[in-house]
mmCIF file of C-alpha atoms in Angstrom:
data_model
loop_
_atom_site.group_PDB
_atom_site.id
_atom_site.type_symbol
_atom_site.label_atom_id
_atom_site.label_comp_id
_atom_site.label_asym_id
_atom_site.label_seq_id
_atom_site.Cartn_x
_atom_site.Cartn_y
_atom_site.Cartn_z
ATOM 1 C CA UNK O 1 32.098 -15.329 -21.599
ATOM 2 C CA UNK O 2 31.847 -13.854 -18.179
ATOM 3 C CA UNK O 3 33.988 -14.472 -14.903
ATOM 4 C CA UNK O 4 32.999 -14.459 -11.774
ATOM 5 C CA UNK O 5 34.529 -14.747 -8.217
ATOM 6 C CA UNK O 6 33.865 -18.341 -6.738
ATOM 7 C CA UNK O 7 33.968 -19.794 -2.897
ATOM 8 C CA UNK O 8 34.507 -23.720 -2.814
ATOM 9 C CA UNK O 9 33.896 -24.053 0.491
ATOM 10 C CA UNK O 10 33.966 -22.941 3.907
ATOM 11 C CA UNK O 11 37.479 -21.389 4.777
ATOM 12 C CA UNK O 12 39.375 -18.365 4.383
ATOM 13 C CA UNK O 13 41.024 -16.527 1.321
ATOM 14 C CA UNK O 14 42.172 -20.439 0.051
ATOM 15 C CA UNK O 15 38.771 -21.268 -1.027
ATOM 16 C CA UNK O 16 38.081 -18.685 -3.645
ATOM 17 C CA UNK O 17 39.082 -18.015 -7.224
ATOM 18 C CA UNK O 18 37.756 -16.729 -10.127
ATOM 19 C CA UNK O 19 36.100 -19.004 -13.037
ATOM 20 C CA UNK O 20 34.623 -18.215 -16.555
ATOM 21 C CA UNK O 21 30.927 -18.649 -17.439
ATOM 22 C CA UNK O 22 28.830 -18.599 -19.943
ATOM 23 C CA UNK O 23 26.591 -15.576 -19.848
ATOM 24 C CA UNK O 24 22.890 -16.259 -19.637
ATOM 25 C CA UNK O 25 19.362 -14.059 -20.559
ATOM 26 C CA UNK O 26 17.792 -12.959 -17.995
ATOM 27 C CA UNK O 27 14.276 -14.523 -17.092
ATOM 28 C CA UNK O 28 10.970 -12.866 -16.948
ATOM 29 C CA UNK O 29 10.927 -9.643 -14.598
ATOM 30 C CA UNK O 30 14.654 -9.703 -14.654
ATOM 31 C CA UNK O 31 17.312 -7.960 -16.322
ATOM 32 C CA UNK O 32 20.901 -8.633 -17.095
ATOM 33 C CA UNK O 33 23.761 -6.213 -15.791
ATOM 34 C CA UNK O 34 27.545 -5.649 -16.936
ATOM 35 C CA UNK O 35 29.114 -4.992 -13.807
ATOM 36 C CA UNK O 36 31.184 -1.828 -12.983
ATOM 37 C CA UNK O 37 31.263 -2.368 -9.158
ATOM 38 C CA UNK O 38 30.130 -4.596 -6.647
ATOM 39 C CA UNK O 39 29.909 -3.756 -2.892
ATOM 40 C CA UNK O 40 31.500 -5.815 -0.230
ATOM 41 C CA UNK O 41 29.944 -6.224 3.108
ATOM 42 C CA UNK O 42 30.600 -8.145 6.276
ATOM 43 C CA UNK O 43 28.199 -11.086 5.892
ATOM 44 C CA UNK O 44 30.493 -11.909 2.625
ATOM 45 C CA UNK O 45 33.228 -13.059 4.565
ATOM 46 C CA UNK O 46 31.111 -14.317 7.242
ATOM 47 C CA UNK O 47 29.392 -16.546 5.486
ATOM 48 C CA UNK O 48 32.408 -17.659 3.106
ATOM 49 C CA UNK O 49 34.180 -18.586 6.686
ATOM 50 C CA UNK O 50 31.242 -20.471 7.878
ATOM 51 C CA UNK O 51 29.870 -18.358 10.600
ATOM 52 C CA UNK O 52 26.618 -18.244 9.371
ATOM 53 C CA UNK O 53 26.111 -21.565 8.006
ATOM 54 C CA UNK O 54 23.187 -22.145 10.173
ATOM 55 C CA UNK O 55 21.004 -19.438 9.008
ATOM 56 C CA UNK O 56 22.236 -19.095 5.395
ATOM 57 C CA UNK O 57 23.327 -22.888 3.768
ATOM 58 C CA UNK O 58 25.406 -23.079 1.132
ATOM 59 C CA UNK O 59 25.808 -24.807 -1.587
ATOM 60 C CA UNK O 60 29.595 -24.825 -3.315
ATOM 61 C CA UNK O 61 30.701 -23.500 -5.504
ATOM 62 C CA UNK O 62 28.705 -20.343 -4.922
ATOM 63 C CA UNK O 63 29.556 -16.511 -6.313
ATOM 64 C CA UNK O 64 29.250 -13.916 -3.630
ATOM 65 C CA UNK O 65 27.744 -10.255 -3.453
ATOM 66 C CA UNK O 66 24.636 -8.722 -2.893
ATOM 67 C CA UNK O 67 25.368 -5.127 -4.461
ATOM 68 C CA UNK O 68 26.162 -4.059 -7.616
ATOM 69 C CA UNK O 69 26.023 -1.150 -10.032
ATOM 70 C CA UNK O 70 26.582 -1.146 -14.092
ATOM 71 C CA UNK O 71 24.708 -1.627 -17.309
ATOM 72 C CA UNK O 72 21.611 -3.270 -18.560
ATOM 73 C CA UNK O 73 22.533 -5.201 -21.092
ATOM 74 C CA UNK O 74 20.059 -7.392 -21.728
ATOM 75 C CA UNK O 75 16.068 -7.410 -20.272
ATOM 76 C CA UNK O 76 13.485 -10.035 -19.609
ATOM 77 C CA UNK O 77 9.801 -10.127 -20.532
ATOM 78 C CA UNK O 78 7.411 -7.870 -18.051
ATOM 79 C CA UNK O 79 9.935 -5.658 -17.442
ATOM 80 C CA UNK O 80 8.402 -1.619 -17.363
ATOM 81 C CA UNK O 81 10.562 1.334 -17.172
ATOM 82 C CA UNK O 82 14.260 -0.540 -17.411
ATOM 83 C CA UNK O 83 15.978 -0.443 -20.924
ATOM 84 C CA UNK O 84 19.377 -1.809 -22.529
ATOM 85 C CA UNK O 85 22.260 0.630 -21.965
ATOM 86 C CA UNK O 86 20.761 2.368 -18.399
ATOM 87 C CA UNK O 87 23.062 2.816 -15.929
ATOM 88 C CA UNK O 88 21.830 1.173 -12.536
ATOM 89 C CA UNK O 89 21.946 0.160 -9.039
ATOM 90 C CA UNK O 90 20.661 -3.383 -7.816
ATOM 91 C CA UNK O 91 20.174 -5.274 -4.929
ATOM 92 C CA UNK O 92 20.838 -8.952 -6.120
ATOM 93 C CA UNK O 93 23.144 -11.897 -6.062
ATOM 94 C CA UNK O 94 26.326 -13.192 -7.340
ATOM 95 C CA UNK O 95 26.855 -9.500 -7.268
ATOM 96 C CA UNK O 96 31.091 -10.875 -7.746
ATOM 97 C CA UNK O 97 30.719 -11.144 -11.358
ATOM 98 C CA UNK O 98 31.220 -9.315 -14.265
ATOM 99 C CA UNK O 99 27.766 -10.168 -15.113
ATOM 100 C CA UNK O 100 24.938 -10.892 -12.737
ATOM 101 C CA UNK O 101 20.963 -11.115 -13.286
ATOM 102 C CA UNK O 102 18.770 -9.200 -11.136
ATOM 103 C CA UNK O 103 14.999 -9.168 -10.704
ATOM 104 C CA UNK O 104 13.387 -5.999 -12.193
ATOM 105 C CA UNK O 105 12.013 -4.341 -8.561
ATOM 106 C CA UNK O 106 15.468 -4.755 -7.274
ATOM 107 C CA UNK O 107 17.269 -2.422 -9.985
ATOM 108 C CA UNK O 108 17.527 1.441 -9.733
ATOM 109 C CA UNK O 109 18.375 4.202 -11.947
ATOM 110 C CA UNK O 110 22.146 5.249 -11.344
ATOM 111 C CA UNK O 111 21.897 9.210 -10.866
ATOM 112 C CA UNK O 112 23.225 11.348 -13.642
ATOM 113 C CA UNK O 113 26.822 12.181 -12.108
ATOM 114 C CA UNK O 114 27.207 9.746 -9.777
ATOM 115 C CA UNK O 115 30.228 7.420 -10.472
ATOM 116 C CA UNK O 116 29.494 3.404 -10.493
ATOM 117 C CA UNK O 117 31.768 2.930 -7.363
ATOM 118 C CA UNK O 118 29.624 5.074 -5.472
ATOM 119 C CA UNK O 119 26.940 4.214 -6.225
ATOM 120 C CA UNK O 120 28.141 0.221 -5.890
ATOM 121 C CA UNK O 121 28.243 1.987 -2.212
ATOM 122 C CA UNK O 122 24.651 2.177 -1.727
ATOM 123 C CA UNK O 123 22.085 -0.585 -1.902
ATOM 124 C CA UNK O 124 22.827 -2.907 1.157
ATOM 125 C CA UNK O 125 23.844 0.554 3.668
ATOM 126 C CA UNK O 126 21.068 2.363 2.722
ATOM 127 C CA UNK O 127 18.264 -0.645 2.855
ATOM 128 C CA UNK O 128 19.786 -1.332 6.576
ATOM 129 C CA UNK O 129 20.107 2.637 7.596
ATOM 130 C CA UNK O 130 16.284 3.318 6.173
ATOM 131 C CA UNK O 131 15.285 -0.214 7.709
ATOM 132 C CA UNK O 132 16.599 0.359 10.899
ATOM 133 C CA UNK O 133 15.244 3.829 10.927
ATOM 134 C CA UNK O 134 11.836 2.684 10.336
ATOM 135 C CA UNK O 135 11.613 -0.120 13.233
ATOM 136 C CA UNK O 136 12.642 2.614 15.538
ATOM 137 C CA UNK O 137 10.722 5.042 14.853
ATOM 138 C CA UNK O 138 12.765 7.882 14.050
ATOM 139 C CA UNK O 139 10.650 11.502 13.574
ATOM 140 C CA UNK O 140 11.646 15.034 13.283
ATOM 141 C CA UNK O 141 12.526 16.220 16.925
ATOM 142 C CA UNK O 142 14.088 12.734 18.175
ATOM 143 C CA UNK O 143 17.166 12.060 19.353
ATOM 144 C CA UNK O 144 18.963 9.387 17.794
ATOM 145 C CA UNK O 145 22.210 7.689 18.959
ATOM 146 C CA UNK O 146 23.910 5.322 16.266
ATOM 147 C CA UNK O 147 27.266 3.003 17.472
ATOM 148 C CA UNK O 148 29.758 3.077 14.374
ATOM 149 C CA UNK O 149 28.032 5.758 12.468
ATOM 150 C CA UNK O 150 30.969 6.189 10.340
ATOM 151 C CA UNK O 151 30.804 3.093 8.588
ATOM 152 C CA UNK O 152 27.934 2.859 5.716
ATOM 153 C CA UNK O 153 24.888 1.785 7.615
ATOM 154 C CA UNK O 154 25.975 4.094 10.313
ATOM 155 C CA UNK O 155 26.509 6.735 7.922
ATOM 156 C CA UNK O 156 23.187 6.354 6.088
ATOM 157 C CA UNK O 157 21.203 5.223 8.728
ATOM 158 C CA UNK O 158 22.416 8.287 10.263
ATOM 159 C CA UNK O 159 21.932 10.285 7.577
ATOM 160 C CA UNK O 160 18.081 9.262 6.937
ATOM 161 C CA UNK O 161 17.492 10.261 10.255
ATOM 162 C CA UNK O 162 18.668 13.676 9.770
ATOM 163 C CA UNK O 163 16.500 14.174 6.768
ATOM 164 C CA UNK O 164 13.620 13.514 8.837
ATOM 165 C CA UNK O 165 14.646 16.264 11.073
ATOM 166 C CA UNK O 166 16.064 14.096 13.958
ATOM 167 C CA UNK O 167 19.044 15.146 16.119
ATOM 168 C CA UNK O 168 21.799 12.471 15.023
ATOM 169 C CA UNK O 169 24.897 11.685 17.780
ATOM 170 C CA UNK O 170 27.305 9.671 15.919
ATOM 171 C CA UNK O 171 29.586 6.949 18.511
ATOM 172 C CA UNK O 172 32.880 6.612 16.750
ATOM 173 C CA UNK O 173 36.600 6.783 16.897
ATOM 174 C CA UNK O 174 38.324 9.920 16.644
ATOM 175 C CA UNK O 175 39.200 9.449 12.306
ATOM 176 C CA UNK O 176 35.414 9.937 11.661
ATOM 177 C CA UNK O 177 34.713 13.022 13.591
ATOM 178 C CA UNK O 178 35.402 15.528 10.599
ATOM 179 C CA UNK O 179 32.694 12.888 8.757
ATOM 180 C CA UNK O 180 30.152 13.393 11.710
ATOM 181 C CA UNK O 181 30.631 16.777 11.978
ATOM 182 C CA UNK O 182 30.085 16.978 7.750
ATOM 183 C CA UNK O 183 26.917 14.993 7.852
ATOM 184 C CA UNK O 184 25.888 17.451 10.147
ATOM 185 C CA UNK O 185 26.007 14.400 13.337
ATOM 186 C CA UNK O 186 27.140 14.550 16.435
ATOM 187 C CA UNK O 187 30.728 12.745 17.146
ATOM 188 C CA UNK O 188 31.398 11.334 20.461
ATOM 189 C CA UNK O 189 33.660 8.861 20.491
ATOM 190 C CA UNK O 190 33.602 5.418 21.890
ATOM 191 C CA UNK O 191 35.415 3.657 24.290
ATOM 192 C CA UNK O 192 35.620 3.355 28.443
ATOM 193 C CA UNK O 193 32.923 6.528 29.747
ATOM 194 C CA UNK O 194 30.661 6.463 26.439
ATOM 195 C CA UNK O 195 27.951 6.460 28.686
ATOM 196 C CA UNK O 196 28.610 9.928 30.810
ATOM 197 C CA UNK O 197 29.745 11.644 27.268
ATOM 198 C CA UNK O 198 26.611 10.325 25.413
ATOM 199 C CA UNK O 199 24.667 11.717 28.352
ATOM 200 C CA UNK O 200 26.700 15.199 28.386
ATOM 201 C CA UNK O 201 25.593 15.640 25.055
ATOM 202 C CA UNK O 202 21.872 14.245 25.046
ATOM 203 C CA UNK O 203 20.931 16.136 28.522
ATOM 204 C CA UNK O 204 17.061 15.445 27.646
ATOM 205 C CA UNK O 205 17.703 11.733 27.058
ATOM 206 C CA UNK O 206 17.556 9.016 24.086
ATOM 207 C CA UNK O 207 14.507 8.588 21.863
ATOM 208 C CA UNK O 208 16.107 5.529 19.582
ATOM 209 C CA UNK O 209 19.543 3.765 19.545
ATOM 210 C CA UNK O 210 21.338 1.842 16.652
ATOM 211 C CA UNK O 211 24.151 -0.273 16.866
ATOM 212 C CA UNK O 212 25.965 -1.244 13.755
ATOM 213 C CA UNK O 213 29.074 -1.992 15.644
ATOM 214 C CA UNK O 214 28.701 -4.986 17.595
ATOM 215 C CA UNK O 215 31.534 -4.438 19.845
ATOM 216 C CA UNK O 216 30.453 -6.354 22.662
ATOM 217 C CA UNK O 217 29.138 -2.340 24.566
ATOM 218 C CA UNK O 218 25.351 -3.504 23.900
ATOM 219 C CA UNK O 219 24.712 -3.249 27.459
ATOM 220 C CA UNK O 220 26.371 0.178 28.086
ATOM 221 C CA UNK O 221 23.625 1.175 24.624
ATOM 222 C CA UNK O 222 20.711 -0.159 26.980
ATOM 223 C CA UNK O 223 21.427 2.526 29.863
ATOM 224 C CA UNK O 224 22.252 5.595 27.314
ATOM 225 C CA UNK O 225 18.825 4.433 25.663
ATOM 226 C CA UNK O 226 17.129 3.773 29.040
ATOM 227 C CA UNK O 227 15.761 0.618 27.810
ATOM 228 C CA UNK O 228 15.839 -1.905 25.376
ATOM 229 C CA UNK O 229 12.441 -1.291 23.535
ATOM 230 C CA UNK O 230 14.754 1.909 22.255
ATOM 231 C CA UNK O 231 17.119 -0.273 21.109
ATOM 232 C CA UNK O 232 17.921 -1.847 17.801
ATOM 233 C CA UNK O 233 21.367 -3.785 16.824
ATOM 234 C CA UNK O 234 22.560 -5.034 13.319
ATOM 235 C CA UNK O 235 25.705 -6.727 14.914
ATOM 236 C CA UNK O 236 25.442 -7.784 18.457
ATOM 237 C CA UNK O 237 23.984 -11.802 18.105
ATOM 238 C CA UNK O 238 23.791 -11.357 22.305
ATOM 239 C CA UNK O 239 20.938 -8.611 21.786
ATOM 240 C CA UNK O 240 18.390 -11.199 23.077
ATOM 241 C CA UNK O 241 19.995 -11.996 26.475
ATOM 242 C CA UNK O 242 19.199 -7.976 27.132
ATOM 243 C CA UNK O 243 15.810 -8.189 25.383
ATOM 244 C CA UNK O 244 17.099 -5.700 22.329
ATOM 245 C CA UNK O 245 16.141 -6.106 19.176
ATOM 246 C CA UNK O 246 18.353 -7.997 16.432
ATOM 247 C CA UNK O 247 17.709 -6.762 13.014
ATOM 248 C CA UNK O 248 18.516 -8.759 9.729
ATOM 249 C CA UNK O 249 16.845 -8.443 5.765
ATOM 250 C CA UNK O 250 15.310 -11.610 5.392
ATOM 251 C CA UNK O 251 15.611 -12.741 1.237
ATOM 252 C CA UNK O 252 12.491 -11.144 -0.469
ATOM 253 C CA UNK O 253 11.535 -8.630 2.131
ATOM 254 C CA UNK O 254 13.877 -5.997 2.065
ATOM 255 C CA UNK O 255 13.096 -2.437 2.391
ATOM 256 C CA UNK O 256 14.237 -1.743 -1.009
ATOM 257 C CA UNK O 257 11.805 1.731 -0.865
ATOM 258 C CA UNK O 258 15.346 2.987 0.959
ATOM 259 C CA UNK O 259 17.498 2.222 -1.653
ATOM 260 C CA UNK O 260 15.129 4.778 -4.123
ATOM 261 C CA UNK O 261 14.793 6.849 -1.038
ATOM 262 C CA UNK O 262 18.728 7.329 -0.279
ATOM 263 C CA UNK O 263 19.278 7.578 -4.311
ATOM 264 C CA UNK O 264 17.062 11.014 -4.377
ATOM 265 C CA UNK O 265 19.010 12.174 -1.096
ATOM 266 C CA UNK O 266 22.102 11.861 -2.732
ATOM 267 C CA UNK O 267 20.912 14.105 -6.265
ATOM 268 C CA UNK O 268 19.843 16.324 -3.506
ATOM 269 C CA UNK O 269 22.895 16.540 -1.679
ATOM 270 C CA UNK O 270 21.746 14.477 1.547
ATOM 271 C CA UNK O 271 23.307 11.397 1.494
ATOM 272 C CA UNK O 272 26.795 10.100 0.953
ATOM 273 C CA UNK O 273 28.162 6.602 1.468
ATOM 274 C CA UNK O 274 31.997 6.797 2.030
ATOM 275 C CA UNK O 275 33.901 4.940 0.176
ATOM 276 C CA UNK O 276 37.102 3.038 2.118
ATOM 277 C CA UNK O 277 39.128 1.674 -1.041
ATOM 278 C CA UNK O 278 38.401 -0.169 -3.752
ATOM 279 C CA UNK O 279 40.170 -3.229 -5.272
ATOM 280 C CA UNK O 280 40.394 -5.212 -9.123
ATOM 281 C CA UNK O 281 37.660 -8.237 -9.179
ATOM 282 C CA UNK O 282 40.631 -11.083 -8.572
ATOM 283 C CA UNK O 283 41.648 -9.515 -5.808
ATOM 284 C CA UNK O 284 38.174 -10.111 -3.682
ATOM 285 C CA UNK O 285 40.017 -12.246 -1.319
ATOM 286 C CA UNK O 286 42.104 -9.323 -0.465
ATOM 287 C CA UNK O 287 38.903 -7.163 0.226
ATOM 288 C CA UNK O 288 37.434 -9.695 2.415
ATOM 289 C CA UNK O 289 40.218 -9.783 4.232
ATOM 290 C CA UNK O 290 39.937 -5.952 5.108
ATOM 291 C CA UNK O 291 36.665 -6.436 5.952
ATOM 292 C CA UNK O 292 37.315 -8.946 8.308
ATOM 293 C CA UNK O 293 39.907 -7.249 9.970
ATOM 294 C CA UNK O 294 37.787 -3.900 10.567
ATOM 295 C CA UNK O 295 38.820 -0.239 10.713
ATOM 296 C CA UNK O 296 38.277 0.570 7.274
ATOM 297 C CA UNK O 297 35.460 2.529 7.953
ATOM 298 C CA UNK O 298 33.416 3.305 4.443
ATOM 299 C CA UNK O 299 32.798 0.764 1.849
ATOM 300 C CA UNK O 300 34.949 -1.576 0.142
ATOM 301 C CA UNK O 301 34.482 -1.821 -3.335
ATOM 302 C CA UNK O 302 35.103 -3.976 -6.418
ATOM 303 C CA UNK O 303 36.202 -2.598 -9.644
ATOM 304 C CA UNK O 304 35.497 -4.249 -13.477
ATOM 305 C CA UNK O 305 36.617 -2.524 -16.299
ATOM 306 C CA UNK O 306 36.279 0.711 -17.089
ATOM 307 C CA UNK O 307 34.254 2.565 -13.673
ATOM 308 C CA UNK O 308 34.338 5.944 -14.198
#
């Protein structure tokens, strides 16, 4: 038997609780993964309290989580390269679980060294930071301003970019400079007169903006960009009314390249996902409730077992 974390129904922290199920073999071009960690990201929460019921419908009870790292324990036909007992990284579904199935092209090789929390850290940030990074554009030479770089797609997005050779200026408050600065970003933090420090610190202008904050300062991002085509927002649903760009992962066409692509970074010492806290599997209500209240800043993570 497995358990898993369920949501009944649209609400707050009253409609979930954990079940038992019985554990089933994966499918062909899938494998089956004991769960060490599991990521936690805003649209959990968002779409448990009904926010987003319009563009993702549910259907109750449903188990929630779209990261995950552990062990293959068990692998479907067609599957090449992916064999009981690797340690991995996946991009999947009912990621809240201690056992999940995900499809084979969706499942990465866990570095040697890196712990399963971390790397729990790293599919959904670094698929949005290498996304992102892509539709804008980003080259060696640019200048690239991301709003709430020191959360995880800030922080990889960012961190992609300076790979590429791209100048990176990080908006954030004043707990993630030291993170900025370590990256090797730019802090400036946010706030009333972003604009005029932005521009003290980019005196040859903006070649791509991110925002990952959503903060309701979209149209103070236009004018540091100079214009919208420069512009690119994971957060802000207004992005329209100022003809910026809204970018989401639609199911099945996810830039999972970045995933394999922020892996190598980090055995080569180029890309980090910080990592806010961490909580027990029963206590995902407790995470989401973190998330929704902001300011942790890196990743929240779920724990099964043994993690190390």
């Amino acid at each position: 038997m497995a358990t898993s974390v369920l949501v009944d129904g649209f609400g707050g922290a009253e409609m979930m609780r954990t079940a038992e199920f019985d554990e089933r073999l994966p499918g062909t071009g899938q494998v089956r993964i004991a769960v060490r960690a599991a990521g936690v990201n805003p649209i959990d929460f968002k779409t448990r309290n009904g926010w987003l019921r319009d563009v993702f419908p549910s259907t109750f009870p449903y188990v929630p989580g779209s990261e995950v790292a552990g062990v293959v324990d068990a692998v479907g036909a067609d599957v090449a390269g992916v064999t009981v007992g690797d340690g991995v990284v996946a991009i999947t579904s009912m990621g809240y679980a201690t056992s999940t199935i995900a499809n084979a092209q969706n499942v990465f090789a866990k570095p040697e060294g890196m712990s399963f929390v971390d790397a729990a850290a790293f599919p959904v940030a670094s698929e949005v930071g290498y996304r992102t990074m892509l539709q804008l554009a980003v080259a060696a030479g640019d200048v690239v301003v991301i709003n709430g770089a020191g959360g995880p797609s800030g922080s990889a997005a960012a961190q992609f970019a300076l790979a590429w050779g791209a100048q990176v200026i990080g908006i954030v408050g004043p707990s993630s400079f030291e993170w900025m600065q370590s990256i090797g970003a730019i802090p400036v933090e946010y706030g009333d007169g972003i604009v005029e420090r932005v521009a003290a610190v980019a005196s040859a202008g903006v070649d791509a903006l991110l925002d990952c904050a959503g903060k309701g300062n979209l149209a103070d991002l236009v004018q540091i960009a100079g214009e919208p085509a420069k512009v690119i927002t994971i957060a802000d649903m207004s992005a329209s009314a100022l003809g910026v760009r809204f970018s989401g992962a639609e199911p099945g066409d996810r830039h999972v390249e970045g995933v394999r692509k922020a892996l190598d970074l980090w055995s080569e010492g180029k890309m980090r996902i910080p990592v806010s806290a961490t909580f027990p599997l029963d206590q995902a209500a407790e995470a989401l409730a973190l998330s929704e209240r902001g300011g942790a800043g890196g990743k929240l993570i779920l724990t099964v077992g043994e993690f190390s």
